[in-house]
PDB file of C-alpha atoms in Angstrom:
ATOM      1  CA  UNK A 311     -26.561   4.955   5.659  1.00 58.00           C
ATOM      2  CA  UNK A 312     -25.667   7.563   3.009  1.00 70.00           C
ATOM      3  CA  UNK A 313     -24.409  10.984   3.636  1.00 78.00           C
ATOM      4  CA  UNK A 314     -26.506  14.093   2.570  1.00 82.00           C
ATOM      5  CA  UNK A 315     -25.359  16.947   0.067  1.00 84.00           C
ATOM      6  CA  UNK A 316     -26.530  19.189   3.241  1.00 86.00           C
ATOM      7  CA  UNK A 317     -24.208  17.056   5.550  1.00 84.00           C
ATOM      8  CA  UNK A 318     -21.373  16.700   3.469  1.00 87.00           C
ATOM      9  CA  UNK A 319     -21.246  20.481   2.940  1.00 91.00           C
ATOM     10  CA  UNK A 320     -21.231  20.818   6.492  1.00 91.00           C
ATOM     11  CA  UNK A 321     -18.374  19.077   6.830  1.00 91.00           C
ATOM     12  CA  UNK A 322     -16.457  20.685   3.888  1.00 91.00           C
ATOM     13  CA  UNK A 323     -16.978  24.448   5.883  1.00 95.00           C
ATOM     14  CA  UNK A 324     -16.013  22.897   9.378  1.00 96.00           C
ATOM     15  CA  UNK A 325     -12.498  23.649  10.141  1.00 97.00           C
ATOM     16  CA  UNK A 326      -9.860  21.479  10.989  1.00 97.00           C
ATOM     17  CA  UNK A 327      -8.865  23.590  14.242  1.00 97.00           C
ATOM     18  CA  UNK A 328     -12.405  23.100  15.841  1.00 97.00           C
ATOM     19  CA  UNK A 329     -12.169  19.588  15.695  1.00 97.00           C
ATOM     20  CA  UNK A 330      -7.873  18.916  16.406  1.00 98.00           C
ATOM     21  CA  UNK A 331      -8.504  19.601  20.288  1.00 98.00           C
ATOM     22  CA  UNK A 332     -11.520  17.256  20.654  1.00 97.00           C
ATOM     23  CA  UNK A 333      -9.097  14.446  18.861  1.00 98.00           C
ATOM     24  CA  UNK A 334      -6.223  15.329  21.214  1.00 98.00           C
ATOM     25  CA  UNK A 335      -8.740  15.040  24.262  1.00 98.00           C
ATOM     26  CA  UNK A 336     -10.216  12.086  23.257  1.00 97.00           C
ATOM     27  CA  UNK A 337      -6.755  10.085  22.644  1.00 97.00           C
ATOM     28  CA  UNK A 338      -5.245  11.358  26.027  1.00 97.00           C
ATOM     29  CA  UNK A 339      -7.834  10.431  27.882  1.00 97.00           C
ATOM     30  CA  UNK A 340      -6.996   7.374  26.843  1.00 95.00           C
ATOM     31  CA  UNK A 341      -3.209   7.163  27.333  1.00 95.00           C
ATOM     32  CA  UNK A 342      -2.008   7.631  24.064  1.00 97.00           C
ATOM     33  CA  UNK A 343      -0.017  11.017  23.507  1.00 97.00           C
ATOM     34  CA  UNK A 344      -0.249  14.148  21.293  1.00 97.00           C
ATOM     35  CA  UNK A 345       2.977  12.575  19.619  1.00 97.00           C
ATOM     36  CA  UNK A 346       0.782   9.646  17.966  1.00 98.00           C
ATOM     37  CA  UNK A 347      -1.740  11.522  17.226  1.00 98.00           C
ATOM     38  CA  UNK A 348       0.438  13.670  14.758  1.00 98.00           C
ATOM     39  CA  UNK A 349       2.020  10.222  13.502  1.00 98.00           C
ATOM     40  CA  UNK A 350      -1.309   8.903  12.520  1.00 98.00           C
ATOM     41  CA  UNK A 351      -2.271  12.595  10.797  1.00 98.00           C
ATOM     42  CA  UNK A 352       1.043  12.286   8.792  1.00 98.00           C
ATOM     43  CA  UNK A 353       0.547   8.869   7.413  1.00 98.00           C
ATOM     44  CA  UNK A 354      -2.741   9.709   6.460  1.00 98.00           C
ATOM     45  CA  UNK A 355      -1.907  13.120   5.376  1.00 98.00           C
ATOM     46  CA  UNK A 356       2.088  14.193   4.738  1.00 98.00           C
ATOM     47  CA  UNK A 357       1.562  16.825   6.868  1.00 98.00           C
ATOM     48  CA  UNK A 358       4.355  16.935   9.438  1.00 97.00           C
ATOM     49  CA  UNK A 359       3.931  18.623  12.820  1.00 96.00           C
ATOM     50  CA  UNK A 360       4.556  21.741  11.814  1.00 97.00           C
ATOM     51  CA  UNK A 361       2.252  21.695   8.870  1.00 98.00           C
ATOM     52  CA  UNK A 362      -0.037  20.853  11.234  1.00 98.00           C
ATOM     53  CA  UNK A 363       0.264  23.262  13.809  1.00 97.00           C
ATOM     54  CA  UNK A 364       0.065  26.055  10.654  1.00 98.00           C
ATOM     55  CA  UNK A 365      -3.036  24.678   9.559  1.00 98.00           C
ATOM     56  CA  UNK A 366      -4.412  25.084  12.655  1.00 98.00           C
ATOM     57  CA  UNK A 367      -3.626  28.529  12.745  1.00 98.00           C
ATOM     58  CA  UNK A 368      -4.578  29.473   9.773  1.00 98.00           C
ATOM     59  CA  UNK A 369      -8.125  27.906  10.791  1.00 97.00           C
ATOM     60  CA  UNK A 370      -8.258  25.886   7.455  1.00 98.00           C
ATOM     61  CA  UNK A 371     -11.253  24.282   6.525  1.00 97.00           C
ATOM     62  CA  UNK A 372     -11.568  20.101   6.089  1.00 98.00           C
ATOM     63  CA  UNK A 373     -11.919  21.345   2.177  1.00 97.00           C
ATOM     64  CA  UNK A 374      -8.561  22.835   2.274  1.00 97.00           C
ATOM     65  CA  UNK A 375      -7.090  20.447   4.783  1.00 98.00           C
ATOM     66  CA  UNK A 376      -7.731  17.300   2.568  1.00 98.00           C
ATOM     67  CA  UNK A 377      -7.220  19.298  -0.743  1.00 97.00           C
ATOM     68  CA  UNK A 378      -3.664  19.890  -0.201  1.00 95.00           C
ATOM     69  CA  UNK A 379      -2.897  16.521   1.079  1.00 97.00           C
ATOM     70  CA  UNK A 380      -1.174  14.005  -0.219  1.00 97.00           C
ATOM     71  CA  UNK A 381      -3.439  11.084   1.140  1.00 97.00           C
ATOM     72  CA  UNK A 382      -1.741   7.702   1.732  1.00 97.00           C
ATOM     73  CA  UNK A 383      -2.396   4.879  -0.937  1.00 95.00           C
ATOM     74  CA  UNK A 384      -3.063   2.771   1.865  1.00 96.00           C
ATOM     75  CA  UNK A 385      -5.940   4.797   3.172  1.00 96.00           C
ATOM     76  CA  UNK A 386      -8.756   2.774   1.241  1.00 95.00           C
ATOM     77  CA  UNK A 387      -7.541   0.040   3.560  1.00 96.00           C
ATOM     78  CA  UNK A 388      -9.770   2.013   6.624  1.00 97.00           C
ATOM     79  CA  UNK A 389     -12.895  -0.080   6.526  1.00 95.00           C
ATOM     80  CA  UNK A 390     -15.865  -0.546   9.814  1.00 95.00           C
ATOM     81  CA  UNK A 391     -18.642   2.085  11.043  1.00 94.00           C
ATOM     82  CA  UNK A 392     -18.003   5.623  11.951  1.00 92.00           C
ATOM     83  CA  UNK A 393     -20.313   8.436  13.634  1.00 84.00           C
ATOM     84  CA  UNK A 394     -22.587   5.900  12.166  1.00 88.00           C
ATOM     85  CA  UNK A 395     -21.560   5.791   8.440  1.00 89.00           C
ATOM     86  CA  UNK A 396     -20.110   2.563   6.974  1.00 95.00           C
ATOM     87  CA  UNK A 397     -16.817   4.144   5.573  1.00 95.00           C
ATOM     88  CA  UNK A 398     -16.183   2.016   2.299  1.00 94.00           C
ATOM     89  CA  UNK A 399     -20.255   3.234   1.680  1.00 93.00           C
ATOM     90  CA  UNK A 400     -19.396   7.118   1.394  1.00 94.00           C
ATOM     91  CA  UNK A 401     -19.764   8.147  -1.823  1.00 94.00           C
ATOM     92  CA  UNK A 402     -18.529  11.650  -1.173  1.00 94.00           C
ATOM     93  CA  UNK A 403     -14.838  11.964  -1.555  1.00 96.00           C
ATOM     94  CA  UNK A 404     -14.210  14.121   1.114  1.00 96.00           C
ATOM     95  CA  UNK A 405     -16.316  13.127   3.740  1.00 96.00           C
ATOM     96  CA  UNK A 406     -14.837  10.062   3.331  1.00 96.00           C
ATOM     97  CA  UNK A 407     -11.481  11.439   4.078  1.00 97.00           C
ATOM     98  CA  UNK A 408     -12.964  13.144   6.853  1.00 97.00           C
ATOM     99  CA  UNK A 409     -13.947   9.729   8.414  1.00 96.00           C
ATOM    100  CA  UNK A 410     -10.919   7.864   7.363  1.00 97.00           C
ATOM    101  CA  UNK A 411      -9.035  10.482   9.989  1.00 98.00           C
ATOM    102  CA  UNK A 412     -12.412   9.757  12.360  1.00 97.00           C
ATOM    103  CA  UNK A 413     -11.597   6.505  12.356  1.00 97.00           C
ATOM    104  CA  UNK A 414      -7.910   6.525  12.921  1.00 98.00           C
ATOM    105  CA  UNK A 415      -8.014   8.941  15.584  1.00 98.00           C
ATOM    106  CA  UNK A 416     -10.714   6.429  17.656  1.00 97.00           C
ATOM    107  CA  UNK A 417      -8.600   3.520  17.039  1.00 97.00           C
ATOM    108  CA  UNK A 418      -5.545   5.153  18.385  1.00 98.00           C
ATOM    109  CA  UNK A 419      -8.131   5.833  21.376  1.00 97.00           C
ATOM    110  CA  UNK A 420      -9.374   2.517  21.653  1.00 96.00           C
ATOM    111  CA  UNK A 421      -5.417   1.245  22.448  1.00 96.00           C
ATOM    112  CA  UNK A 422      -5.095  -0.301  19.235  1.00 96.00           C
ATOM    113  CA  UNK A 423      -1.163  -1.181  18.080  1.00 96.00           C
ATOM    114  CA  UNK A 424       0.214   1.455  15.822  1.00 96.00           C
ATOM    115  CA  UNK A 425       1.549  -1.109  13.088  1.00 95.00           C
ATOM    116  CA  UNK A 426      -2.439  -1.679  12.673  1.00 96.00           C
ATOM    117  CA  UNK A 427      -3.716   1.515  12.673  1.00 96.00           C
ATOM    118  CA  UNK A 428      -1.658   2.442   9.864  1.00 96.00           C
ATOM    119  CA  UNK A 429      -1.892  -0.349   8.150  1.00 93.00           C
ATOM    120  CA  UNK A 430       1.866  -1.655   8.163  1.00 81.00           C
ATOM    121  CA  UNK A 431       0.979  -5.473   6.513  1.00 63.00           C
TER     122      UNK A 431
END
Protein backbone atom coordinates (compact mmCIF):
# COMPACT_ATOMS: atom_id res chain seq x y z
CA UNK A 1 0.00 0.00 0.00
CA UNK A 2 1.29 3.46 -0.99
CA UNK A 3 1.05 6.55 1.03
CA UNK A 4 -1.04 9.59 -0.23
CA UNK A 5 0.32 13.25 -0.90
CA UNK A 6 -2.84 14.07 1.52
CA UNK A 7 -1.44 11.52 4.13
CA UNK A 8 2.01 12.24 3.96
CA UNK A 9 1.30 15.96 4.52
CA UNK A 10 -0.52 15.00 7.44
CA UNK A 11 2.17 13.58 8.87
CA UNK A 12 4.73 16.33 7.98
CA UNK A 13 2.26 19.05 10.19
CA UNK A 14 1.79 16.47 13.13
CA UNK A 15 4.10 17.28 15.87
CA UNK A 16 6.48 15.25 17.49
CA UNK A 17 5.11 16.16 21.14
CA UNK A 18 1.55 14.75 20.33
CA UNK A 19 2.81 11.57 19.50
CA UNK A 20 6.20 11.16 22.29
CA UNK A 21 3.59 10.34 25.19
CA UNK A 22 1.59 7.71 23.25
CA UNK A 23 5.26 6.00 22.49
CA UNK A 24 6.23 6.30 26.17
CA UNK A 25 2.75 4.67 27.13
CA UNK A 26 2.86 2.12 24.80
CA UNK A 27 6.59 0.86 25.75
CA UNK A 28 5.82 1.00 29.59
CA UNK A 29 3.04 -0.80 29.41
CA UNK A 30 5.11 -3.18 28.31
CA UNK A 31 8.05 -3.13 30.75
CA UNK A 32 10.51 -1.40 28.92
CA UNK A 33 11.46 2.15 30.40
CA UNK A 34 11.46 5.82 29.26
CA UNK A 35 15.39 5.31 29.34
CA UNK A 36 15.21 2.94 26.10
CA UNK A 37 12.96 4.67 24.56
CA UNK A 38 15.36 7.78 24.32
CA UNK A 39 18.25 5.20 23.36
CA UNK A 40 16.36 3.97 20.42
CA UNK A 41 15.36 7.90 19.40
CA UNK A 42 19.16 8.69 19.57
CA UNK A 43 20.40 5.95 17.37
CA UNK A 44 17.91 6.72 14.99
CA UNK A 45 18.16 10.36 15.41
CA UNK A 46 21.46 12.02 17.38
CA UNK A 47 19.24 13.64 19.42
CA UNK A 48 20.26 13.13 23.04
CA UNK A 49 17.78 13.45 25.90
CA UNK A 50 17.90 16.77 26.20
CA UNK A 51 17.45 17.52 22.57
CA UNK A 52 14.64 15.65 22.98
CA UNK A 53 12.95 17.00 25.78
CA UNK A 54 13.53 20.70 23.83
CA UNK A 55 11.90 19.47 20.90
CA UNK A 56 9.14 18.60 22.70
CA UNK A 57 8.76 21.85 24.04
CA UNK A 58 9.16 23.68 21.37
CA UNK A 59 6.18 21.48 19.84
CA UNK A 60 8.28 20.78 16.62
CA UNK A 61 6.72 19.29 13.83
CA UNK A 62 7.86 15.53 12.30
CA UNK A 63 9.12 18.04 9.29
CA UNK A 64 11.42 19.76 11.59
CA UNK A 65 12.09 16.81 13.83
CA UNK A 66 13.54 14.61 10.95
CA UNK A 67 15.01 17.69 9.08
CA UNK A 68 17.51 18.44 11.63
CA UNK A 69 18.47 14.94 12.26
CA UNK A 70 21.25 13.25 11.58
CA UNK A 71 19.54 9.81 10.70
CA UNK A 72 21.61 6.65 11.30
CA UNK A 73 23.18 4.91 8.13
CA UNK A 74 21.86 1.88 9.48
CA UNK A 75 18.27 2.98 9.42
CA UNK A 76 17.47 1.49 5.83
CA UNK A 77 18.11 -1.75 7.69
CA UNK A 78 14.22 -1.25 9.37
CA UNK A 79 12.28 -3.50 7.06
CA UNK A 80 8.36 -5.42 7.92
CA UNK A 81 4.72 -3.72 7.99
CA UNK A 82 3.80 -0.69 9.92
CA UNK A 83 0.27 1.07 10.66
CA UNK A 84 -0.17 -1.01 7.61
CA UNK A 85 2.53 0.33 5.19
CA UNK A 86 5.36 -1.99 4.05
CA UNK A 87 8.31 0.34 5.14
CA UNK A 88 11.04 -0.40 2.37
CA UNK A 89 7.64 0.51 -0.09
CA UNK A 90 7.38 4.31 1.10
CA UNK A 91 8.36 6.37 -1.42
CA UNK A 92 8.06 9.52 0.62
CA UNK A 93 11.20 10.35 2.44
CA UNK A 94 9.81 11.47 5.44
CA UNK A 95 7.07 9.38 6.12
CA UNK A 96 9.36 6.84 5.88
CA UNK A 97 11.37 8.22 8.66
CA UNK A 98 8.31 8.65 10.46
CA UNK A 99 7.70 4.82 10.34
CA UNK A 100 11.25 3.79 10.73
CA UNK A 101 10.77 5.49 14.50
CA UNK A 102 7.04 3.61 14.34
CA UNK A 103 8.64 0.68 14.01
CA UNK A 104 11.40 0.90 16.51
CA UNK A 105 9.32 2.18 19.15
CA UNK A 106 6.80 -1.18 18.70
CA UNK A 107 9.67 -3.43 18.68
CA UNK A 108 11.07 -2.07 21.84
CA UNK A 109 7.28 -2.78 22.95
CA UNK A 110 7.06 -6.09 21.68
CA UNK A 111 10.30 -7.13 24.20
CA UNK A 112 12.57 -7.38 21.45
CA UNK A 113 16.63 -7.36 22.50
CA UNK A 114 18.12 -3.96 22.10
CA UNK A 115 21.29 -5.22 20.05
CA UNK A 116 18.36 -6.03 17.37
CA UNK A 117 16.40 -3.21 17.43
CA UNK A 118 19.21 -1.12 16.55
CA UNK A 119 20.64 -3.13 14.39
CA UNK A 120 24.11 -3.94 16.17
CA UNK A 121 25.27 -6.99 13.44
Amino acid sequence: MSTTSHHDARIAKMTFASVYPHYVEKVEKKARTKEELHQVIHWLTGYNEQKIEELISEKVTFETFFKNAKLNPNAELIKGVICGYRIEDIENQLTKEVRYLDKLVEELARGRKMEKILRVA
